[in-house]
mmCIF file of C-alpha atoms and ligand atoms in Angstrom:
data_model
loop_
_atom_site.group_PDB
_atom_site.id
_atom_site.type_symbol
_atom_site.label_atom_id
_atom_site.label_comp_id
_atom_site.label_asym_id
_atom_site.label_seq_id
_atom_site.Cartn_x
_atom_site.Cartn_y
_atom_site.Cartn_z
ATOM 1 C CA MET A 40 0.031 -0.013 0.006
ATOM 2 C CA LYS A 41 2.792 2.306 0.967
ATOM 3 C CA SER A 42 4.715 1.664 -2.190
ATOM 4 C CA LEU A 43 1.506 2.190 -4.297
ATOM 5 C CA PHE A 44 1.051 5.582 -2.597
ATOM 6 C CA ARG A 45 4.783 6.356 -3.418
ATOM 7 C CA ALA A 46 4.287 5.312 -7.089
ATOM 8 C CA LEU A 47 1.122 7.578 -7.325
ATOM 9 C CA LEU A 48 3.024 10.549 -5.980
ATOM 10 C CA ILE A 49 6.109 9.941 -8.201
ATOM 11 C CA VAL A 50 4.285 9.737 -11.554
ATOM 12 C CA PRO A 51 2.761 13.411 -11.444
ATOM 13 C CA LEU A 52 6.123 14.661 -10.289
ATOM 14 C CA ALA A 53 7.909 13.009 -13.142
ATOM 15 C CA LEU A 54 5.363 14.331 -15.610
ATOM 16 C CA ALA A 55 5.678 17.796 -14.181
ATOM 17 C CA GLY A 56 9.312 17.852 -15.270
ATOM 18 C CA MET A 57 8.364 16.850 -18.821
ATOM 19 C CA GLN A 58 6.524 18.881 -21.415
ATOM 20 C CA VAL A 59 3.376 16.879 -21.950
ATOM 21 C CA TYR A 60 0.738 18.540 -24.099
ATOM 22 C CA ALA A 61 -2.717 17.158 -24.795
ATOM 23 C CA ALA A 62 -3.493 17.076 -28.555
ATOM 24 C CA ASP A 63 -5.806 19.809 -29.760
ATOM 25 C CA TYR A 64 -7.433 17.411 -32.316
ATOM 26 C CA THR A 65 -7.961 13.573 -32.432
ATOM 27 C CA ILE A 66 -8.477 11.576 -35.535
ATOM 28 C CA LYS A 67 -9.956 8.195 -35.021
ATOM 29 C CA PHE A 68 -9.100 6.111 -38.155
ATOM 30 C CA SER A 69 -11.406 3.149 -38.411
ATOM 31 C CA HIS A 70 -10.857 0.268 -40.834
ATOM 32 C CA VAL A 71 -11.828 -3.374 -41.190
ATOM 33 C CA VAL A 72 -8.771 -5.190 -42.402
ATOM 34 C CA ALA A 73 -5.701 -6.476 -40.523
ATOM 35 C CA ALA A 74 -2.916 -4.160 -39.472
ATOM 36 C CA GLN A 75 -0.298 -5.783 -41.744
ATOM 37 C CA THR A 76 -2.230 -5.169 -44.976
ATOM 38 C CA PRO A 77 -1.402 -2.172 -47.337
ATOM 39 C CA LYS A 78 -4.363 -0.246 -45.829
ATOM 40 C CA GLY A 79 -3.411 -1.041 -42.310
ATOM 41 C CA LYS A 80 0.253 -0.117 -42.720
ATOM 42 C CA ALA A 81 -0.622 3.143 -44.627
ATOM 43 C CA ALA A 82 -3.025 4.158 -41.866
ATOM 44 C CA GLU A 83 -0.226 3.554 -39.238
ATOM 45 C CA LEU A 84 2.334 5.575 -41.282
ATOM 46 C CA PHE A 85 -0.258 8.341 -41.718
ATOM 47 C CA ALA A 86 -0.750 8.492 -38.023
ATOM 48 C CA LYS A 87 3.025 8.712 -37.370
ATOM 49 C CA LEU A 88 3.438 11.412 -39.988
ATOM 50 C CA VAL A 89 0.547 13.643 -38.734
ATOM 51 C CA GLU A 90 1.755 13.534 -35.202
ATOM 52 C CA GLU A 91 5.262 14.532 -36.299
ATOM 53 C CA ARG A 92 4.203 17.283 -38.662
ATOM 54 C CA THR A 93 1.784 18.804 -36.259
ATOM 55 C CA ASN A 94 4.123 18.568 -33.320
ATOM 56 C CA GLY A 95 1.557 16.465 -31.448
ATOM 57 C CA ARG A 96 -1.270 18.795 -31.961
ATOM 58 C CA VAL A 97 -3.180 16.117 -33.860
ATOM 59 C CA LYS A 98 -3.259 12.552 -32.383
ATOM 60 C CA VAL A 99 -4.360 9.850 -34.819
ATOM 61 C CA GLU A 100 -5.745 6.513 -33.237
ATOM 62 C CA VAL A 101 -5.957 3.654 -35.752
ATOM 63 C CA PHE A 102 -8.651 1.006 -35.131
ATOM 64 C CA PRO A 103 -8.024 -2.136 -37.387
ATOM 65 C CA ASN A 104 -10.183 -5.236 -37.826
ATOM 66 C CA SER A 105 -13.546 -3.488 -37.465
ATOM 67 C CA GLN A 106 -12.798 -2.800 -33.843
ATOM 68 C CA LEU A 107 -14.568 0.541 -33.957
ATOM 69 C CA TYR A 108 -17.127 0.232 -36.881
ATOM 70 C CA ASN A 109 -17.796 -1.982 -39.824
ATOM 71 C CA ASP A 110 -17.591 -0.266 -43.231
ATOM 72 C CA ASN A 111 -21.240 0.560 -43.647
ATOM 73 C CA LYS A 112 -21.627 1.980 -40.057
ATOM 74 C CA VAL A 113 -18.479 4.088 -40.273
ATOM 75 C CA LEU A 114 -19.878 6.209 -43.084
ATOM 76 C CA GLU A 115 -23.062 6.943 -41.217
ATOM 77 C CA ALA A 116 -21.243 7.753 -38.058
ATOM 78 C CA MET A 117 -18.979 10.095 -40.024
ATOM 79 C CA ARG A 118 -21.921 11.866 -41.544
ATOM 80 C CA LEU A 119 -23.567 12.251 -38.200
ATOM 81 C CA SER A 120 -20.503 13.424 -36.249
ATOM 82 C CA ASP A 121 -20.455 17.203 -35.567
ATOM 83 C CA SER A 122 -17.312 17.352 -33.232
ATOM 84 C CA LYS A 123 -14.921 20.055 -34.212
ATOM 85 C CA THR A 124 -12.057 18.387 -32.259
ATOM 86 C CA THR A 125 -12.565 14.651 -32.796
ATOM 87 C CA GLY A 126 -12.786 13.543 -36.393
ATOM 88 C CA LEU A 127 -13.677 10.192 -37.749
ATOM 89 C CA MET A 128 -11.582 8.964 -40.750
ATOM 90 C CA ALA A 129 -11.945 5.773 -42.682
ATOM 91 C CA ALA A 130 -10.936 4.117 -45.934
ATOM 92 C CA PRO A 131 -13.844 1.958 -46.941
ATOM 93 C CA SER A 132 -13.510 0.205 -50.283
ATOM 94 C CA LEU A 133 -14.842 2.168 -53.211
ATOM 95 C CA SER A 134 -17.745 -0.363 -53.591
ATOM 96 C CA LYS A 135 -19.108 0.548 -50.180
ATOM 97 C CA PHE A 136 -19.989 4.129 -51.268
ATOM 98 C CA VAL A 137 -22.892 2.884 -53.261
ATOM 99 C CA LYS A 138 -25.448 4.657 -51.047
ATOM 100 C CA PHE A 139 -23.665 8.073 -51.402
ATOM 101 C CA SER A 140 -22.324 8.042 -55.047
ATOM 102 C CA LYS A 141 -23.502 6.670 -58.302
ATOM 103 C CA THR A 142 -20.432 7.762 -60.083
ATOM 104 C CA LEU A 143 -17.923 5.898 -57.824
ATOM 105 C CA GLN A 144 -19.613 2.643 -59.016
ATOM 106 C CA THR A 145 -17.426 3.056 -62.129
ATOM 107 C CA PHE A 146 -14.598 1.345 -60.138
ATOM 108 C CA ASP A 147 -16.690 -1.842 -59.839
ATOM 109 C CA LEU A 148 -17.303 -2.319 -63.597
ATOM 110 C CA PRO A 149 -15.795 -5.639 -64.406
ATOM 111 C CA TYR A 150 -12.581 -5.638 -66.417
ATOM 112 C CA LEU A 151 -12.411 -1.838 -66.459
ATOM 113 C CA PHE A 152 -8.708 -1.971 -65.485
ATOM 114 C CA LYS A 153 -6.112 -4.221 -67.257
ATOM 115 C CA ASP A 154 -3.826 -3.818 -64.254
ATOM 116 C CA ILE A 155 -2.906 -1.483 -61.341
ATOM 117 C CA ASN A 156 -1.192 0.952 -63.800
ATOM 118 C CA ASP A 157 -4.605 1.545 -65.327
ATOM 119 C CA VAL A 158 -6.000 2.288 -61.911
ATOM 120 C CA HIS A 159 -3.229 4.905 -61.152
ATOM 121 C CA LYS A 160 -3.806 6.500 -64.483
ATOM 122 C CA LEU A 161 -7.428 7.117 -63.523
ATOM 123 C CA VAL A 162 -7.043 7.959 -59.901
ATOM 124 C CA ASP A 163 -4.185 10.448 -60.596
ATOM 125 C CA SER A 164 -6.200 12.168 -63.492
ATOM 126 C CA PRO A 165 -8.695 15.079 -63.097
ATOM 127 C CA LEU A 166 -11.466 12.522 -63.762
ATOM 128 C CA MET A 167 -11.079 11.433 -60.103
ATOM 129 C CA ASP A 168 -12.695 14.686 -58.948
ATOM 130 C CA ARG A 169 -15.692 13.912 -61.163
ATOM 131 C CA LEU A 170 -15.904 10.425 -59.940
ATOM 132 C CA SER A 171 -16.031 11.389 -56.326
ATOM 133 C CA SER A 172 -17.997 14.743 -56.676
ATOM 134 C CA GLY A 173 -21.010 15.317 -54.561
ATOM 135 C CA LEU A 174 -19.692 13.430 -51.427
ATOM 136 C CA ASP A 175 -19.250 16.783 -49.451
ATOM 137 C CA LYS A 176 -23.108 17.253 -49.907
ATOM 138 C CA LYS A 177 -23.406 14.012 -48.085
ATOM 139 C CA GLY A 178 -21.123 15.060 -45.222
ATOM 140 C CA LEU A 179 -18.050 13.167 -46.437
ATOM 141 C CA ARG A 180 -14.729 14.772 -47.530
ATOM 142 C CA ALA A 181 -12.769 12.534 -50.051
ATOM 143 C CA LEU A 182 -9.031 12.906 -49.485
ATOM 144 C CA THR A 183 -7.167 10.229 -51.498
ATOM 145 C CA VAL A 184 -7.305 6.722 -52.965
ATOM 146 C CA TRP A 185 -5.406 3.781 -51.486
ATOM 147 C CA ASP A 186 -4.751 0.488 -53.197
ATOM 148 C CA ASN A 187 -5.183 -3.065 -52.177
ATOM 149 C CA GLY A 188 -4.922 -4.700 -55.550
ATOM 150 C CA MET A 189 -6.749 -6.634 -58.294
ATOM 151 C CA LYS A 190 -9.406 -9.148 -57.073
ATOM 152 C CA VAL A 191 -9.284 -12.919 -57.473
ATOM 153 C CA PHE A 192 -12.062 -15.398 -56.915
ATOM 154 C CA SER A 193 -11.917 -18.317 -54.396
ATOM 155 C CA ILE A 194 -14.211 -21.254 -54.121
ATOM 156 C CA ASN A 195 -14.841 -24.320 -52.104
ATOM 157 C CA GLY A 196 -15.388 -27.731 -53.727
ATOM 158 C CA ASP A 197 -13.881 -30.124 -56.150
ATOM 159 C CA LYS A 198 -13.163 -27.818 -59.138
ATOM 160 C CA PRO A 199 -11.841 -24.308 -59.602
ATOM 161 C CA LEU A 200 -13.717 -21.450 -61.182
ATOM 162 C CA ARG A 201 -12.653 -21.486 -64.767
ATOM 163 C CA ASN A 202 -15.619 -22.009 -67.075
ATOM 164 C CA VAL A 203 -18.588 -19.641 -67.049
ATOM 165 C CA PRO A 204 -21.398 -20.029 -66.279
ATOM 166 C CA ALA A 205 -20.877 -23.787 -65.492
ATOM 167 C CA ASP A 206 -18.490 -23.443 -62.587
ATOM 168 C CA PHE A 207 -20.550 -20.665 -61.001
ATOM 169 C CA LYS A 208 -23.884 -22.430 -61.243
ATOM 170 C CA GLY A 209 -25.474 -23.289 -57.942
ATOM 171 C CA LYS A 210 -22.671 -21.526 -55.991
ATOM 172 C CA LYS A 211 -23.247 -18.537 -53.620
ATOM 173 C CA PHE A 212 -20.584 -15.800 -53.431
ATOM 174 C CA ARG A 213 -20.053 -13.292 -50.686
ATOM 175 C CA ILE A 214 -19.892 -9.747 -52.074
ATOM 176 C CA GLN A 215 -19.542 -6.230 -50.649
ATOM 177 C CA SER A 216 -22.471 -3.878 -50.816
ATOM 178 C CA SER A 217 -22.113 -3.256 -54.448
ATOM 179 C CA LYS A 218 -24.959 -3.585 -56.926
ATOM 180 C CA ILE A 219 -22.515 -3.984 -59.792
ATOM 181 C CA ALA A 220 -20.717 -6.884 -57.985
ATOM 182 C CA ALA A 221 -24.194 -8.464 -57.530
ATOM 183 C CA SER A 222 -24.972 -8.171 -61.198
ATOM 184 C CA MET A 223 -21.523 -9.380 -62.239
ATOM 185 C CA ILE A 224 -21.828 -12.637 -60.078
ATOM 186 C CA GLU A 225 -25.253 -13.237 -61.702
ATOM 187 C CA HIS A 226 -23.860 -12.797 -65.258
ATOM 188 C CA LEU A 227 -21.030 -15.255 -64.270
ATOM 189 C CA GLY A 228 -23.824 -17.853 -63.335
ATOM 190 C CA GLY A 229 -23.602 -17.529 -59.502
ATOM 191 C CA THR A 230 -25.681 -16.193 -56.713
ATOM 192 C CA PRO A 231 -24.468 -13.040 -54.832
ATOM 193 C CA GLN A 232 -24.775 -12.529 -51.109
ATOM 194 C CA LYS A 233 -23.879 -9.335 -49.312
ATOM 195 C CA LEU A 234 -22.029 -9.748 -46.087
ATOM 196 C CA PRO A 235 -19.793 -7.511 -43.920
ATOM 197 C CA PHE A 236 -16.154 -8.175 -44.229
ATOM 198 C CA LYS A 237 -15.773 -9.401 -40.646
ATOM 199 C CA GLU A 238 -18.391 -12.334 -41.277
ATOM 200 C CA VAL A 239 -16.653 -13.671 -44.412
ATOM 201 C CA TYR A 240 -14.272 -16.210 -42.834
ATOM 202 C CA THR A 241 -17.075 -17.835 -40.804
ATOM 203 C CA ALA A 242 -19.505 -17.700 -43.672
ATOM 204 C CA LEU A 243 -16.966 -19.562 -45.870
ATOM 205 C CA GLY A 244 -16.053 -22.083 -43.208
ATOM 206 C CA GLN A 245 -19.628 -22.926 -42.329
ATOM 207 C CA GLY A 246 -20.766 -23.115 -45.950
ATOM 208 C CA VAL A 247 -23.126 -20.110 -45.709
ATOM 209 C CA VAL A 248 -21.381 -19.145 -48.978
ATOM 210 C CA ASP A 249 -19.216 -21.179 -51.295
ATOM 211 C CA GLY A 250 -16.852 -18.456 -52.473
ATOM 212 C CA GLN A 251 -15.827 -14.908 -52.512
ATOM 213 C CA GLU A 252 -13.795 -12.283 -54.419
ATOM 214 C CA ASN A 253 -11.034 -10.304 -52.871
ATOM 215 C CA ALA A 254 -7.381 -9.024 -53.177
ATOM 216 C CA TRP A 255 -4.554 -11.319 -52.115
ATOM 217 C CA SER A 256 -3.709 -9.543 -48.955
ATOM 218 C CA ASN A 257 -7.235 -9.841 -47.546
ATOM 219 C CA VAL A 258 -7.418 -13.525 -48.462
ATOM 220 C CA TYR A 259 -4.192 -14.182 -46.755
ATOM 221 C CA SER A 260 -4.489 -11.986 -43.677
ATOM 222 C CA LYS A 261 -8.045 -13.289 -42.979
ATOM 223 C CA LYS A 262 -7.179 -16.769 -43.776
ATOM 224 C CA PHE A 263 -9.907 -17.225 -46.279
ATOM 225 C CA HIS A 264 -7.612 -19.617 -48.230
ATOM 226 C CA GLU A 265 -7.690 -21.998 -45.217
ATOM 227 C CA VAL A 266 -11.382 -22.576 -45.800
ATOM 228 C CA GLN A 267 -11.343 -22.620 -49.654
ATOM 229 C CA SER A 268 -10.181 -25.163 -52.186
ATOM 230 C CA PHE A 269 -9.176 -23.032 -55.182
ATOM 231 C CA VAL A 270 -8.152 -19.383 -55.953
ATOM 232 C CA SER A 271 -8.626 -18.449 -59.558
ATOM 233 C CA VAL A 272 -6.400 -15.502 -60.748
ATOM 234 C CA SER A 273 -9.257 -13.624 -62.494
ATOM 235 C CA ASN A 274 -8.074 -10.020 -61.861
ATOM 236 C CA HIS A 275 -11.611 -9.067 -62.746
ATOM 237 C CA SER A 276 -11.840 -5.777 -60.789
ATOM 238 C CA TYR A 277 -9.997 -3.521 -58.461
ATOM 239 C CA LEU A 278 -10.045 -3.290 -54.662
ATOM 240 C CA GLY A 279 -9.219 0.018 -53.638
ATOM 241 C CA TYR A 280 -10.242 2.559 -50.875
ATOM 242 C CA LEU A 281 -11.457 6.041 -50.768
ATOM 243 C CA VAL A 282 -9.985 7.757 -47.658
ATOM 244 C CA VAL A 283 -12.732 10.007 -46.316
ATOM 245 C CA VAL A 284 -13.271 12.192 -43.191
ATOM 246 C CA SER A 285 -16.226 14.038 -41.831
ATOM 247 C CA ASP A 286 -16.609 17.232 -43.973
ATOM 248 C CA GLU A 287 -17.643 19.211 -40.981
ATOM 249 C CA PHE A 288 -14.442 18.271 -39.024
ATOM 250 C CA TRP A 289 -12.243 18.903 -42.072
ATOM 251 C CA LYS A 290 -13.726 22.426 -42.734
ATOM 252 C CA ASN A 291 -13.112 23.355 -39.105
ATOM 253 C CA LEU A 292 -9.480 22.489 -38.974
ATOM 254 C CA PRO A 293 -7.000 25.347 -39.060
ATOM 255 C CA ALA A 294 -5.358 25.775 -42.384
ATOM 256 C CA ASP A 295 -1.853 24.816 -41.141
ATOM 257 C CA ILE A 296 -3.236 21.565 -39.621
ATOM 258 C CA ARG A 297 -5.069 20.731 -42.878
ATOM 259 C CA THR A 298 -1.781 21.232 -44.769
ATOM 260 C CA ALA A 299 0.063 18.876 -42.428
ATOM 261 C CA VAL A 300 -2.703 16.282 -42.670
ATOM 262 C CA SER A 301 -2.764 16.542 -46.467
ATOM 263 C CA SER A 302 0.988 16.198 -46.818
ATOM 264 C CA SER A 303 1.055 13.260 -44.491
ATOM 265 C CA LEU A 304 -1.748 11.608 -46.649
ATOM 266 C CA LYS A 305 0.255 12.236 -49.734
ATOM 267 C CA ASP A 306 3.327 10.416 -48.393
ATOM 268 C CA ALA A 307 1.108 7.620 -46.879
ATOM 269 C CA THR A 308 -0.505 7.230 -50.352
ATOM 270 C CA ALA A 309 2.892 6.841 -52.058
ATOM 271 C CA ALA A 310 3.879 4.224 -49.422
ATOM 272 C CA ASN A 311 0.625 2.451 -49.661
ATOM 273 C CA ARG A 312 1.211 1.835 -53.431
ATOM 274 C CA LYS A 313 4.513 0.311 -52.603
ATOM 275 C CA TYR A 314 3.001 -1.885 -49.797
ATOM 276 C CA ALA A 315 0.196 -3.036 -52.045
ATOM 277 C CA ALA A 316 2.543 -3.977 -54.885
ATOM 278 C CA GLU A 317 4.650 -5.993 -52.459
ATOM 279 C CA ALA A 318 1.631 -7.660 -50.703
ATOM 280 C CA ASP A 319 0.181 -8.636 -54.129
ATOM 281 C CA LYS A 320 3.171 -10.770 -54.880
ATOM 282 C CA ALA A 321 4.196 -11.902 -51.415
ATOM 283 C CA ASP A 322 0.680 -12.886 -50.201
ATOM 284 C CA ARG A 323 -0.097 -14.791 -53.413
ATOM 285 C CA LYS A 324 3.118 -16.777 -52.801
ATOM 286 C CA LYS A 325 2.240 -17.467 -49.180
ATOM 287 C CA ILE A 326 -1.193 -18.655 -50.055
ATOM 288 C CA ALA A 327 0.226 -21.057 -52.641
ATOM 289 C CA ALA A 328 2.962 -22.303 -50.229
ATOM 290 C CA ASP A 329 0.255 -22.865 -47.448
ATOM 291 C CA LYS A 330 -1.341 -25.561 -49.786
ATOM 292 C CA TYR A 331 -4.849 -25.124 -48.262
ATOM 293 C CA ALA A 332 -6.261 -23.794 -51.561
ATOM 294 C CA LYS A 333 -4.671 -24.379 -54.964
ATOM 295 C CA VAL A 334 -3.863 -21.234 -56.911
ATOM 296 C CA VAL A 335 -5.209 -21.506 -60.439
ATOM 297 C CA ASP A 336 -3.717 -19.156 -63.026
ATOM 298 C CA MET A 337 -5.937 -17.965 -65.909
ATOM 299 C CA THR A 338 -4.931 -17.217 -69.435
ATOM 300 C CA ASP A 339 -5.892 -14.014 -71.185
ATOM 301 C CA ALA A 340 -8.129 -16.003 -73.397
ATOM 302 C CA GLU A 341 -9.989 -17.372 -70.299
ATOM 303 C CA ARG A 342 -10.314 -13.919 -68.688
ATOM 304 C CA ASP A 343 -11.672 -12.733 -72.001
ATOM 305 C CA VAL A 344 -14.495 -15.282 -71.755
ATOM 306 C CA TRP A 345 -15.364 -13.857 -68.351
ATOM 307 C CA ARG A 346 -15.058 -10.281 -69.630
ATOM 308 C CA LYS A 347 -17.664 -11.052 -72.392
ATOM 309 C CA ALA A 348 -19.976 -12.819 -69.942
ATOM 310 C CA THR A 349 -19.949 -9.772 -67.662
ATOM 311 C CA ALA A 350 -20.181 -7.038 -70.467
ATOM 312 C CA PRO A 351 -23.926 -6.582 -69.955
ATOM 313 C CA VAL A 352 -23.238 -5.174 -66.601
ATOM 314 C CA TRP A 353 -21.763 -2.115 -68.289
ATOM 315 C CA THR A 354 -24.961 -1.490 -70.300
ATOM 316 C CA GLU A 355 -27.047 -2.070 -67.183
ATOM 317 C CA PHE A 356 -25.315 0.619 -65.194
ATOM 318 C CA ARG A 357 -24.419 2.999 -67.922
ATOM 319 C CA ASP A 358 -27.226 5.610 -67.288
ATOM 320 C CA GLU A 359 -27.055 5.379 -63.554
ATOM 321 C CA ILE A 360 -23.317 6.125 -63.513
ATOM 322 C CA GLY A 361 -23.510 8.503 -66.548
ATOM 323 C CA GLY A 362 -22.660 7.501 -70.131
ATOM 324 C CA GLU A 363 -20.385 10.485 -70.818
ATOM 325 C CA LEU A 364 -18.336 9.870 -67.683
ATOM 326 C CA ILE A 365 -17.811 6.162 -68.689
ATOM 327 C CA ASP A 366 -16.845 7.241 -72.177
ATOM 328 C CA ASP A 367 -14.273 9.700 -70.778
ATOM 329 C CA VAL A 368 -12.831 7.073 -68.474
ATOM 330 C CA ASN A 369 -12.630 4.565 -71.375
ATOM 331 C CA LYS A 370 -10.868 7.223 -73.504
ATOM 332 C CA LEU A 371 -8.315 8.020 -70.720
ATOM 333 C CA LEU A 372 -7.596 4.223 -70.452
ATOM 334 C CA GLY A 373 -7.134 4.006 -74.182
ATOM 335 C CA ARG A 374 -10.259 1.876 -74.962
HETATM 336 C C1 SIN B 106 -11.471 -4.050 -47.198
HETATM 337 O O1 SIN B 106 -10.504 -4.363 -47.818
HETATM 338 O O2 SIN B 106 -11.549 -3.004 -46.499
HETATM 339 C C2 SIN B 106 -12.693 -4.986 -47.111
HETATM 340 C C3 SIN B 106 -13.052 -5.443 -48.441
HETATM 341 C C4 SIN B 106 -14.209 -6.381 -48.345
HETATM 342 O O3 SIN B 106 -15.203 -6.098 -47.696
HETATM 343 O O4 SIN B 106 -14.194 -7.398 -48.984
#
């Protein structure tokens, strides 16, 4: 008891000798994936850079693995938040903005991107402002785009997904809250089922769904491959994130703080692209080496059959997204 009393006395005295300031602003960065993924690592780097560049005036707390919110709830919470000193930030996948933006659905169009270089061409172009416009009216401020990578399909059972629609027939696939992903699965011959990310492993393991689509780092870090038989390298669409913050919080930040946060995000974005490129290769290798699920490469000709099968999705969503915008994106990507 005596020593506890001494300790209680010493701590405030020790702190009195140090310069300890409370932060003026706190950013709670919520995400749903593991800390070692490209998004998780970029969020940690962002937190460190912001604290350095604001001399501790802004503290960033990162919450991985849906600890704070799942993706759909975080956007609602962000829109409702009116604190000027505590801001909610998140990086939900572009597919999860479906309730707030018709134009961002462009990113879900099957086979829009040949590879990640195509993605960067679009994201770094002035068209990105058109794609994300209007979010501020919904209380969300779009700040940058982070990569995960191209998506692959995994499935349980005795044969991989290769032939469409035959290999998709009678199979259920977990998708994000994307209308385009739902239509794409139907055109491939399967049945889509929307589920939050944190339920996917259990749903696959218990056979609630037979398969799913995701980037390599999510498959590996959440162990989806341990409850799947095959992974087909379809590269059919892009998994990327829009980093957003409550518009109200953002507008109320002093200009020097906004500059420091923006420059930290710029550097975290550059690092994220590097992390994503590394994870894409490394996690694919780890999945193959684990030998739970067999990795099945696909030829360009096979992918072309999938592309043709899913082409009607483009027509179905053309008016909703905006035909002129789709044409401009196609032009930029050299189609
Ligand atoms: C994420 O990468 O943030 C989650 C993607 C998913 O819901 O599949």
